[in-house]
Tab-separated table of C-alpha atoms in Angstrom:
chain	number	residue	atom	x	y	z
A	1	UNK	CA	0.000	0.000	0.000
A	2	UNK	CA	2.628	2.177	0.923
A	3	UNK	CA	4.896	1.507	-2.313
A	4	UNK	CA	1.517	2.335	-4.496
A	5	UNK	CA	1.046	5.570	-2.752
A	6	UNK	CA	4.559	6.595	-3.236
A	7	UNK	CA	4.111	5.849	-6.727
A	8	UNK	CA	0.956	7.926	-7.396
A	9	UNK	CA	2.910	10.446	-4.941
A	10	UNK	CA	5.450	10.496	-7.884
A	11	UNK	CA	2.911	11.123	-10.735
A	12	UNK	CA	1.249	14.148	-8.703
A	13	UNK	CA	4.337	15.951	-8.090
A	14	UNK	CA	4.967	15.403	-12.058
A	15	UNK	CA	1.884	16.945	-12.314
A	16	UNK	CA	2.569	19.588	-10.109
A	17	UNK	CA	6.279	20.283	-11.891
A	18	UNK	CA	4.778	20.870	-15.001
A	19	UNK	CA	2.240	23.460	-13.962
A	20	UNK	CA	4.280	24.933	-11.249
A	21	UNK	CA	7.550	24.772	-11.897
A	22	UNK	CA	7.971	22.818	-8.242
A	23	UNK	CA	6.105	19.835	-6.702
A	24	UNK	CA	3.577	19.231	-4.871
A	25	UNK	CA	1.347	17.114	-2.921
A	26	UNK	CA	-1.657	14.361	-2.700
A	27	UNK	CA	-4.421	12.745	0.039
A	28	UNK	CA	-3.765	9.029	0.615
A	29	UNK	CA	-6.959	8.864	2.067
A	30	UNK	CA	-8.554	5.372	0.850
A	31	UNK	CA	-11.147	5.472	-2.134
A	32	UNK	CA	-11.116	8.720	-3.261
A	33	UNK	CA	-14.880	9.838	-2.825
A	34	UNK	CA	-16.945	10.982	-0.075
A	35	UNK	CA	-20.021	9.180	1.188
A	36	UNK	CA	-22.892	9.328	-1.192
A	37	UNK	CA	-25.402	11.332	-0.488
A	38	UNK	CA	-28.717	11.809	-2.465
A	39	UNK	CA	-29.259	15.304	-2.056
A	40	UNK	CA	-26.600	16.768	-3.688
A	41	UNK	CA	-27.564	20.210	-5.243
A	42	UNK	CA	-27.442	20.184	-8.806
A	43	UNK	CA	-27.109	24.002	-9.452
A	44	UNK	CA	-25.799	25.053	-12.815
A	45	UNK	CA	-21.965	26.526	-13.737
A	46	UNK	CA	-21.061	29.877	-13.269
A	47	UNK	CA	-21.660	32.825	-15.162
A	48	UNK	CA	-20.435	33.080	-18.341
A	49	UNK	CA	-16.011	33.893	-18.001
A	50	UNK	CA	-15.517	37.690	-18.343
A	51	UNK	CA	-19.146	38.709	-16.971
A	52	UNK	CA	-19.265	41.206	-14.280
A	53	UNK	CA	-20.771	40.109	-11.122
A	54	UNK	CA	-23.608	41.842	-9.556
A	55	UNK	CA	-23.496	45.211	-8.118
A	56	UNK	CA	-24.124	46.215	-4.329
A	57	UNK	CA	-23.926	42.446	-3.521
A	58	UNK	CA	-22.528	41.564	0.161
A	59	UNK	CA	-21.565	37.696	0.508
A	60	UNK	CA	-20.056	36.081	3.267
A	61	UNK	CA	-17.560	33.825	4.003
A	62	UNK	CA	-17.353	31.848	7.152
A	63	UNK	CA	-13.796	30.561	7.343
A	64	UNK	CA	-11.399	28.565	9.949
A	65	UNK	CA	-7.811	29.612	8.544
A	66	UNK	CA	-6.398	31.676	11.418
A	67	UNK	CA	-2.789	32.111	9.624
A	68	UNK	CA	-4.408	34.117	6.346
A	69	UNK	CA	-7.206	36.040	8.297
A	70	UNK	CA	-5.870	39.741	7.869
A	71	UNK	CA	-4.574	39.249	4.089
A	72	UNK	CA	-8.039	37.200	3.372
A	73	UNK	CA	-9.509	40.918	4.396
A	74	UNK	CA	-7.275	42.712	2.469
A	75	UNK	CA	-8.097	40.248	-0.761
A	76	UNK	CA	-11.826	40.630	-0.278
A	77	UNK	CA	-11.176	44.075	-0.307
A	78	UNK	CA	-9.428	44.253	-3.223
A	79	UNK	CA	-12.030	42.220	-4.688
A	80	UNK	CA	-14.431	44.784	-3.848
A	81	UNK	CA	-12.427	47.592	-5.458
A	82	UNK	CA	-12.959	45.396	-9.186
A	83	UNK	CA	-16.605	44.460	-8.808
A	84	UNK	CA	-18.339	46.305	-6.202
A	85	UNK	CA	-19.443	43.274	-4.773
A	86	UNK	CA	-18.580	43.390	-0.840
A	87	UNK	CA	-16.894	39.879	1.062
A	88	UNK	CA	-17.742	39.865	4.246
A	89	UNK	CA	-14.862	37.527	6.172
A	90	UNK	CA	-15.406	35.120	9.262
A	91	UNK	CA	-12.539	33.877	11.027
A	92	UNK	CA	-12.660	31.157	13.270
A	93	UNK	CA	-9.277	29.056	14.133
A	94	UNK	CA	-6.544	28.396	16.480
A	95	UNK	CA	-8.111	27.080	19.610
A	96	UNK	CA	-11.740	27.661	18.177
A	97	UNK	CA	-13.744	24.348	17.251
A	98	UNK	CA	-14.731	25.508	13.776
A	99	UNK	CA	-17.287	23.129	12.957
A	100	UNK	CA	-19.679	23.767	16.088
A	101	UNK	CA	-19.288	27.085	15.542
A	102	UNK	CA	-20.408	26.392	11.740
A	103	UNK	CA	-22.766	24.165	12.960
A	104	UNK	CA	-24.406	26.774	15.053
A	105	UNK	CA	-24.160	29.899	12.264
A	106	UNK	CA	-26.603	27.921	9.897
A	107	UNK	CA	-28.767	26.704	12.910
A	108	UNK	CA	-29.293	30.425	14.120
A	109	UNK	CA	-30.319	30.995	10.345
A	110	UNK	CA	-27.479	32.362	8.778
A	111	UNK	CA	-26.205	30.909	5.456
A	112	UNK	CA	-22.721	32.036	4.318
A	113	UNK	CA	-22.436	32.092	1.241
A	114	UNK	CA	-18.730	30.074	1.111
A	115	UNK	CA	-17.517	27.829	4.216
A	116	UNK	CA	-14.995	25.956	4.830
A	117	UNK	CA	-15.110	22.116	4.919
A	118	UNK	CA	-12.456	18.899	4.942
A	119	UNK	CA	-14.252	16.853	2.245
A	120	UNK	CA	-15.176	12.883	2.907
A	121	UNK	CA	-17.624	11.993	5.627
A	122	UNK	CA	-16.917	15.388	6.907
A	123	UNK	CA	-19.087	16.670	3.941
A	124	UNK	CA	-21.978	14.274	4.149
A	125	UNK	CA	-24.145	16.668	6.417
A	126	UNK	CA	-23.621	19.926	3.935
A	127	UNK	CA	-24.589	17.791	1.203
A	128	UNK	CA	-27.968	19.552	1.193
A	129	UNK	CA	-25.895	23.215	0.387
A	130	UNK	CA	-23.233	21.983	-1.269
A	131	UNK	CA	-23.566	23.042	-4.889
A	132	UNK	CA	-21.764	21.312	-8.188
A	133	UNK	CA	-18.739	22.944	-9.046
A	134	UNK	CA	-17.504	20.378	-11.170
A	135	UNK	CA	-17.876	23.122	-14.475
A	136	UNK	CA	-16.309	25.733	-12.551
A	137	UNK	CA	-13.563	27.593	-14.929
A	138	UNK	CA	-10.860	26.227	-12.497
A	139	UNK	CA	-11.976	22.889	-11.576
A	140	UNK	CA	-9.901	21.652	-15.133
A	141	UNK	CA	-6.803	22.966	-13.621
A	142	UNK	CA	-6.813	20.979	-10.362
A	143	UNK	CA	-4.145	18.573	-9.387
A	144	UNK	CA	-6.260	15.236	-9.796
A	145	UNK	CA	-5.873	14.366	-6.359
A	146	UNK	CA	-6.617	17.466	-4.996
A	147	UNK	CA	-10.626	16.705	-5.934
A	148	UNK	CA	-10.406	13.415	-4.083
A	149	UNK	CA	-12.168	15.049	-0.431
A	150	UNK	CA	-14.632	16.701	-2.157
A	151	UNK	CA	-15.683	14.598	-4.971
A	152	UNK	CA	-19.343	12.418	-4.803
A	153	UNK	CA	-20.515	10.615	-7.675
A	154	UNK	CA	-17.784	11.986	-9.907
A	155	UNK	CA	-19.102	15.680	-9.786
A	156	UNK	CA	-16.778	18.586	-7.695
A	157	UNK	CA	-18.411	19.959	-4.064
A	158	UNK	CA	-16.015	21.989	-2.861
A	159	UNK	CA	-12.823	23.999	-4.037
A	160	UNK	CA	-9.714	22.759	-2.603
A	161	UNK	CA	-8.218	25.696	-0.548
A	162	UNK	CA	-4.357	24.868	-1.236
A	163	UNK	CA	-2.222	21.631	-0.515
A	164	UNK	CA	-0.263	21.282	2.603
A	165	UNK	CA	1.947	19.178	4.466
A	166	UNK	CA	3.179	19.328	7.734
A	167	UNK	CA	6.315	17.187	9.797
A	168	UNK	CA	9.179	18.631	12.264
A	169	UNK	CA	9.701	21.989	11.227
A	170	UNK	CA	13.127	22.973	12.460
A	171	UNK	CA	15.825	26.084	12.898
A	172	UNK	CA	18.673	24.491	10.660
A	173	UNK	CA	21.199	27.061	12.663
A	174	UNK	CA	20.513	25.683	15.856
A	175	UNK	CA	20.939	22.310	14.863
A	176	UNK	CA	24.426	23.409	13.723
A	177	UNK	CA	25.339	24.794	16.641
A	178	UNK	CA	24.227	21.454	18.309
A	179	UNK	CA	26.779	19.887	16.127
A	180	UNK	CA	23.622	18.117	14.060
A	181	UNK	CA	25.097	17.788	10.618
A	182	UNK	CA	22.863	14.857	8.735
A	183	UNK	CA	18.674	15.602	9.098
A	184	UNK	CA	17.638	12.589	11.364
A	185	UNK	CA	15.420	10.394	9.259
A	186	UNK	CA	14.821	7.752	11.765
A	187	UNK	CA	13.355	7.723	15.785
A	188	UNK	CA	16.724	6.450	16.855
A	189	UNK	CA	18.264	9.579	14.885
A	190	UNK	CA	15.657	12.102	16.331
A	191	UNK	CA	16.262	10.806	19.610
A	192	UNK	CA	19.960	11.587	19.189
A	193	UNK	CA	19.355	14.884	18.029
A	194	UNK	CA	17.063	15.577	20.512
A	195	UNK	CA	19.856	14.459	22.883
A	196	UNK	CA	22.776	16.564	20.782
A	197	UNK	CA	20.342	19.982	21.457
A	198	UNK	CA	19.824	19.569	25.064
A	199	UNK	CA	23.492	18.818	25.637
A	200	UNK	CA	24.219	22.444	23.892
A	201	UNK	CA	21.654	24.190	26.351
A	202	UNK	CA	18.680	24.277	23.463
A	203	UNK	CA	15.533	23.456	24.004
A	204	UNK	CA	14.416	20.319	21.188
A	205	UNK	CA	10.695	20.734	20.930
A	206	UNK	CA	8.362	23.486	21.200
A	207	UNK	CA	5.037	21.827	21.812
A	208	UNK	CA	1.461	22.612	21.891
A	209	UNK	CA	-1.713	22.239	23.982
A	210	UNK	CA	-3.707	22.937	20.702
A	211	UNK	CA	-6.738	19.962	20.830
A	212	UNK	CA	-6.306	20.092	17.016
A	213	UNK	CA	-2.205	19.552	16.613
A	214	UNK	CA	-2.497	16.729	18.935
A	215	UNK	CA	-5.621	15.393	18.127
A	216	UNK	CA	-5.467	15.783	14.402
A	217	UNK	CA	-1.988	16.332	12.882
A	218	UNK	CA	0.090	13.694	15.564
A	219	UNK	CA	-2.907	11.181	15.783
A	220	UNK	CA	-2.785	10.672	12.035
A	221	UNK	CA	0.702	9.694	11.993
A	222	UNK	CA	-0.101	6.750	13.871
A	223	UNK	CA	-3.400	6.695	11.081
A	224	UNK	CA	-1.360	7.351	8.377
A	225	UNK	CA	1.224	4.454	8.804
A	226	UNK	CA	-1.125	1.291	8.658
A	227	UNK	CA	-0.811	-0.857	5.975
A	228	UNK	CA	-4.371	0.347	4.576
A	229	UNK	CA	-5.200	3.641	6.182
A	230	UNK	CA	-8.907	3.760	4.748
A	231	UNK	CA	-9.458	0.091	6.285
A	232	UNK	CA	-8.063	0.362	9.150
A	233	UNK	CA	-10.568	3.521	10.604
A	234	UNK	CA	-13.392	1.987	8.919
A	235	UNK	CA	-12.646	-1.103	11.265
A	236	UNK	CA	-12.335	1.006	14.113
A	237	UNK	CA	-14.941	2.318	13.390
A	238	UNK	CA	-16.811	-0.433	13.118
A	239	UNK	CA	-15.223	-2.695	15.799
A	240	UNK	CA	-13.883	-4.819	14.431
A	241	UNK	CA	-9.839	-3.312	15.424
A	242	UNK	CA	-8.845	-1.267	18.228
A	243	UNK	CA	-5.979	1.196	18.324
A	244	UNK	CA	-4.924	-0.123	21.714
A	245	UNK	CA	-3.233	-3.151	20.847
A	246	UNK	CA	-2.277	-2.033	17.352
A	247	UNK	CA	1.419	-2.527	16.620
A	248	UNK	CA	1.912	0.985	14.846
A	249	UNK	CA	0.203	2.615	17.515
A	250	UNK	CA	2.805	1.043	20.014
A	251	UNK	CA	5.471	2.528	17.371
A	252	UNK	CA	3.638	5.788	17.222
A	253	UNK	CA	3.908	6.313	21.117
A	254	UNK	CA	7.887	6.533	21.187
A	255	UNK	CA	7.751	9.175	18.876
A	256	UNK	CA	4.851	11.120	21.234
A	257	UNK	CA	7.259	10.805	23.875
A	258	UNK	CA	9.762	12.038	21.884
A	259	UNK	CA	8.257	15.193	21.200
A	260	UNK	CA	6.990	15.707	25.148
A	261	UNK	CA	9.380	14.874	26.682
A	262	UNK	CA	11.817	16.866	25.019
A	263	UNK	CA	9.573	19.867	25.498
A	264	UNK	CA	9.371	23.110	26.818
A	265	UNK	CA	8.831	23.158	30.578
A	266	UNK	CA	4.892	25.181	29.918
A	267	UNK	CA	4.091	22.936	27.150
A	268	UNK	CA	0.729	22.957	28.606
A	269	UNK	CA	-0.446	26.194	28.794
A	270	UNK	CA	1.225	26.942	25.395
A	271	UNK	CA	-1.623	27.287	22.727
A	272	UNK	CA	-0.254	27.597	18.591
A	273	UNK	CA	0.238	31.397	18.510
A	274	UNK	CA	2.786	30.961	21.310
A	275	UNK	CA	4.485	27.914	20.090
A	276	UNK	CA	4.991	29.616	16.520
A	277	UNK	CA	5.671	32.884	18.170
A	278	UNK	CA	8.581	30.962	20.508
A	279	UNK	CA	9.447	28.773	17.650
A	280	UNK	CA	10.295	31.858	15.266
A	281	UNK	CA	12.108	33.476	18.355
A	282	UNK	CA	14.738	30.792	18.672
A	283	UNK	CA	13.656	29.529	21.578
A	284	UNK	CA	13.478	25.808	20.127
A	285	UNK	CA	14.664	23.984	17.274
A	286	UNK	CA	11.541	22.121	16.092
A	287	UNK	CA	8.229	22.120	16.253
A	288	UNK	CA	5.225	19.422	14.586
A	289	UNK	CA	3.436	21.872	12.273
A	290	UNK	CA	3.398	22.661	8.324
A	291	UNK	CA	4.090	24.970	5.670
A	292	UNK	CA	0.939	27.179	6.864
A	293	UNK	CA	3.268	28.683	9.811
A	294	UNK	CA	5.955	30.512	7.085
A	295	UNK	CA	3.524	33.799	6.852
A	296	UNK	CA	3.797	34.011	11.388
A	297	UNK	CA	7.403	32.767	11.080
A	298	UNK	CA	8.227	35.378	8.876
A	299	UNK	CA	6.401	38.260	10.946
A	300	UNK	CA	9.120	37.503	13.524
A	301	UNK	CA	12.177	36.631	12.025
A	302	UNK	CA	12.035	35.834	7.927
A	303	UNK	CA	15.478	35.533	7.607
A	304	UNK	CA	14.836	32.094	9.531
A	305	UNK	CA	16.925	29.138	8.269
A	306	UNK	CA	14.122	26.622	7.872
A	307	UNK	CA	13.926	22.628	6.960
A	308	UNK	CA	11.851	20.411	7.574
A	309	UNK	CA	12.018	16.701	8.959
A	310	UNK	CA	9.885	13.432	8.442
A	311	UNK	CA	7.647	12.467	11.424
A	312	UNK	CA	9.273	8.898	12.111
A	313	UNK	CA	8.105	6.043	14.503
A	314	UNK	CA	10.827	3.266	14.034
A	315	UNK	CA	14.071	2.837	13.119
A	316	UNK	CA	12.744	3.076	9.680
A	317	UNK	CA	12.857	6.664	7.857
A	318	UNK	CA	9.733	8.138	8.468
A	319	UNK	CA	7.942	10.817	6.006
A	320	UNK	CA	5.893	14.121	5.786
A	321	UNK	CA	1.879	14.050	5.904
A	322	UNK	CA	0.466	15.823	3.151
A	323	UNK	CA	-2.998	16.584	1.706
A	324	UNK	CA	-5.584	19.239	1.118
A	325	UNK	CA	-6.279	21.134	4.444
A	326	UNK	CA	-10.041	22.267	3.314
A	327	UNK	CA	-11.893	23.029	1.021
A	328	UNK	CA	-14.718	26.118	0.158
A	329	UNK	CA	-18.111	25.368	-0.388
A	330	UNK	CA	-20.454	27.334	-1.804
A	331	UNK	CA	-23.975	27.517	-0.315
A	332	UNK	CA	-26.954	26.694	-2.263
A	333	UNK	CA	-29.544	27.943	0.565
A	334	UNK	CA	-27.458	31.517	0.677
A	335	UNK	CA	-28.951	34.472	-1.121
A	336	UNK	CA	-25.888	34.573	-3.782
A	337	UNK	CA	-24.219	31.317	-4.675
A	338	UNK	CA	-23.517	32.567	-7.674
A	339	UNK	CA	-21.581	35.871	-6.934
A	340	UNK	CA	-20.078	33.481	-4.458
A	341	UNK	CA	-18.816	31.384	-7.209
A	342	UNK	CA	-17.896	34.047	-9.274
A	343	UNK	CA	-15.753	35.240	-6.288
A	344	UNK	CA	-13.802	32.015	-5.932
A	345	UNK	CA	-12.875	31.587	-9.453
A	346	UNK	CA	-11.219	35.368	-9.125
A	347	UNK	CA	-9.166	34.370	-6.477
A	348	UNK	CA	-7.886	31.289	-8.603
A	349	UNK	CA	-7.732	33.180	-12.227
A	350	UNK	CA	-7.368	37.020	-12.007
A	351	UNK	CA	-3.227	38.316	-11.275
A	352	UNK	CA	-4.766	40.221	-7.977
A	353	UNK	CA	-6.156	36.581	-6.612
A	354	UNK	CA	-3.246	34.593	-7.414
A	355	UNK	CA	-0.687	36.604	-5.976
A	356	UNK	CA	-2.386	36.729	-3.112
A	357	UNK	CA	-2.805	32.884	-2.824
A	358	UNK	CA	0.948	32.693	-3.125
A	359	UNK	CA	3.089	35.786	-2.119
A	360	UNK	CA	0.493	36.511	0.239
A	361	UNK	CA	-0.892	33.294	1.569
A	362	UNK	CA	2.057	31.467	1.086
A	363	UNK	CA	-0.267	28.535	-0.167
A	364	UNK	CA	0.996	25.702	-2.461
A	365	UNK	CA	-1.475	26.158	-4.929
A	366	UNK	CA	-4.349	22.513	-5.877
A	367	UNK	CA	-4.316	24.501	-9.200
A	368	UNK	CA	-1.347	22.891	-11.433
A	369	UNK	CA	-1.111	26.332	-13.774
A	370	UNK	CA	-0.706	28.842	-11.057
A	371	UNK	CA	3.474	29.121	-10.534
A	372	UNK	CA	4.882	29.595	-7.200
A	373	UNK	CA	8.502	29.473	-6.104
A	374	UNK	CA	10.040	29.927	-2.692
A	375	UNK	CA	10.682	33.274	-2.536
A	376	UNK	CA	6.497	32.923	-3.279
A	377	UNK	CA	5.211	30.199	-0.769
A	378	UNK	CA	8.539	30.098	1.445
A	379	UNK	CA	11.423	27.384	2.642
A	380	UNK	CA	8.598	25.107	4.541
A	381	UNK	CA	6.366	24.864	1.413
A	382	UNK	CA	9.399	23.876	-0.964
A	383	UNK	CA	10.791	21.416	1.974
A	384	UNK	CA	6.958	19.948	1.655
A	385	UNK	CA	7.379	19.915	-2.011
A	386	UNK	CA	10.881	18.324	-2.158
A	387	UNK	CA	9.535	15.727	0.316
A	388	UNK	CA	5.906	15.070	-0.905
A	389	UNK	CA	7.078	11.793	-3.218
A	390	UNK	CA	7.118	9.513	-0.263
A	391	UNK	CA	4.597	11.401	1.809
A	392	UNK	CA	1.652	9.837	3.407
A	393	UNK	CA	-1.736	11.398	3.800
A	394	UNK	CA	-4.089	13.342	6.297
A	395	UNK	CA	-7.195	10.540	7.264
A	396	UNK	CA	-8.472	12.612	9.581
A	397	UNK	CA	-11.998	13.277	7.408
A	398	UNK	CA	-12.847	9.642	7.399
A	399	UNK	CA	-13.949	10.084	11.130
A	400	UNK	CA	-17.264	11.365	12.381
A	401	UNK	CA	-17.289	14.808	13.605
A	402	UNK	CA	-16.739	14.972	17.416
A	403	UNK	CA	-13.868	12.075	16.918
A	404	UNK	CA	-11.107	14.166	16.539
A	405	UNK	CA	-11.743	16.343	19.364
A	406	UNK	CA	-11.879	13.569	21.690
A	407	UNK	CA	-8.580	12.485	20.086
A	408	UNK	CA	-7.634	16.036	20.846
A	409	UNK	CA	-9.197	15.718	24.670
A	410	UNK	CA	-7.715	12.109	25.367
A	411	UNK	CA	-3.987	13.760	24.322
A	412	UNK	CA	-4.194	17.305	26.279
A	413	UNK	CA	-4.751	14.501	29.487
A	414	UNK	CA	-1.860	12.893	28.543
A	415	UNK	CA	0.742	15.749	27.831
A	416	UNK	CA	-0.319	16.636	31.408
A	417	UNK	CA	0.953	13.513	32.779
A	418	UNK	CA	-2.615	12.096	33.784
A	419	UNK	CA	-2.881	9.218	31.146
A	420	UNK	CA	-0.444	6.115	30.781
A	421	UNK	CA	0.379	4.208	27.540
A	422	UNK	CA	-2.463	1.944	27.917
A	423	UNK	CA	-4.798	4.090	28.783
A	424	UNK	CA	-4.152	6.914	26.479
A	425	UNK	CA	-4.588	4.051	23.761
A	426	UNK	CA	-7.773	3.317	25.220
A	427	UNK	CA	-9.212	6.805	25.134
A	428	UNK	CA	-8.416	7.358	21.654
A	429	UNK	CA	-10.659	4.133	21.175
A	430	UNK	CA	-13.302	5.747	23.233
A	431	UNK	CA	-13.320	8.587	21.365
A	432	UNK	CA	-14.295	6.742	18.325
A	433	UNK	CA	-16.862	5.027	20.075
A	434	UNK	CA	-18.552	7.681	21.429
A	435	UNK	CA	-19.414	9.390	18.308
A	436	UNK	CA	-19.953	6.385	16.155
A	437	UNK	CA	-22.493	4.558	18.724
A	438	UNK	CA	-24.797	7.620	19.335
């Protein structure tokens, strides 16, 4: 499984060097299509390419991406300036749980016109909103996989946001004064870095108490190296395995202890501004985030020396997770889907959106004929890129809603101190059982 995902790893980022000059990215997340759902809306393509939308038009868009919130303000304004049509932006992130807030916006009446959402069985209750984008202008331009999340029945839900990947993002100065002079590929090399930094008075890890990091990005590595990702949640899911037990989870705790115990004394009052803010300071030399940090990192110090290292359990070299973060959807029950639409394809086509997505955002794009290089999307996106051939994916979306954060819960306990192996294990379990039993 893991050799055939490397090698359609190695056709996307051909792909992805042919439209972008660099590579890129995919989602090794199972089958490739979300749950079907029979109430798809059906709406028709955009306006016409070229045609001015409507005048005196406010549309909304309720988003989660913390890192982009000020220059998704200044875009929306720009966009504005060109059409007269106002975008009215929603940030919700960081230590926010974006989907119950969602989840409450539509059940208090409002309808955004564009939200964010991860695709898969994520996307099965928006099904009812979600409209067809599948003859949007831009949707011809994706990388392939980058429609995986958001595809049902063959037809396009959702515009993929950007592709991502994430691993040990570390200060490539401090590991030379640690004397580090080989990236450690391996858990028995990570350890000895780990060891090699301390030794020289720096601090290896800068950690989080983020539910999400935790609970999302660190659980999937354990996800993300079973033989058959897809098959092994929907087993959990159903039963019939149990993480506790499961021989890559026992793997996947060394490297959790790793990371902990190498940390920061307040690693547990430290939520993600502070860990990037103390990251970009010096004050470590790694942290477990992705190429979405460069734009803070930057705001601190962007003459940092950045790489970035694989996420390894064993003493076999470990790799980067990569995939498409989100993606927008645009609202069929909202009183403009269509200037909504028209909206998104700017960002994706005109100069003013693109440059934005890149120089601004600092996004990879999912659209294979928009270039970027680094001095565009920054040293953490072109580490993800150099690394993405062997990458595995993000599986996170194949869970109910509600799972994740009591992944996120059930880890917070145990970077505390209150949980043991065993019992961490078995909360994890819980916290698929919870949701899936109710």
């Amino acid at each position: 499984m893991k050799r055939k995902f490397a090698f359609i790893m190695a056709t996307v980022c051909t792909l992805i060097i042919a439209g972008c000059g660099n590579s890129g990215n995919t989602n090794s997340a199972g089958n490739g299509s979300a749950t079907n759902a029979p109430n798809a809306s059906t709406e028709s393509a955009a306006p016409e390419a070229g045609k001015a939308p409507a005048k005196d038009v406010t549309i909304k868009m309720f988003q989660f991406k913390v890192e982009i919130a000020e220059q998704l303000n200044a875009l929306a304004e720009e966009y504005e300036k060109e059409t007269g049509v106002k975008v009215e932006v929603e940030t919700h992130g960081g230590g926010e749980d974006y989907g119950a807030l969602l989840k409450a916006e539509i059940a208090s009446g409002s309808e955004p016109e564009i939200f964010n959402n991860g695709g898969y069985i994520a996307l099965v209750p928006y099904m009812d909103r979600a409209t067809d984008l599948s003859n949007e202008p831009w949707a011809a331009q994706l990388i392939p996989t980058a429609k995986t999340p958001a595809t049902v029945d063959g037809k396009l839900y959702g515009m993929p946001m950007n592709v991502e990947g994430y691993g040990l993002i570390y200060n490539k100065d401090l590991f030379a004064k640690a004397g580090i002079t080989e990236e450690p590929k391996t858990l028995p090399q990570l350890k000895d870095a780990a060891a090699k930094l301390k030794t020289a008075g720096i601090t290896p890890f800068e950690a989080t108490n983020e539910w999400w990091s935790m609970g999302i990005h660190l659980v999937n590595v354990g996800m993300a190296h079973q033989p058959d990702p897809k098959q092994f949640i929907d087993d959990v899911k159903a039963g019939k395995q149990t993480i506790k037990g499961n021989a890559v989870f026992k793997q996947w705790l060394d490297l959790v202890d790793v990371i902990i115990d190498n940390a920061q004394d307040n690693k547990m009052t430290t939520d993600y501004a502070t860990q990037v803010a103390e990251f970009a300071s010096g004050k470590a030399a790694m942290m477990l985030q992705g190429n979405w940090t460069q734009g803070d990192i930057d705001k601190i110090d962007p003459a940092m020396n950045l790489g970035l290292l694989p996420l390894p359990i064993n003493s076999e070299e470990g790799t980067i997770l990569v995939g498409v973060p989100n993606n927008y959807i645009v609202n069929s029950k909202s009183a403009h889907p269509e200037e909504a639409k028209a909206f998104l394809n700017w960002m994706v086509s005109s100069e003013t959106g693109q440059k934005y997505l890149t120089k601004e955002f600092k996004f990879i794009p999912a659209e294979a004929n928009i270039t970027a290089d680094a001095a565009d999307i920054g040293q953490v996106a072109v580490a993800v890129q150099e690394k993405s051939g062997s990458a595995l994916g993000w599986n996170w979306d194949m869970f109910p809603d509600g799972v994740t954060q009591g992944f996120g819960a059930a880890m917070q306990e145990y970077l505390g101190g209150q949980l043991n192996h065993d019992q961490l294990l078995e909360k994890l379990d819980k916290a698929v059982q919870d949701i899936v039993k109710q």
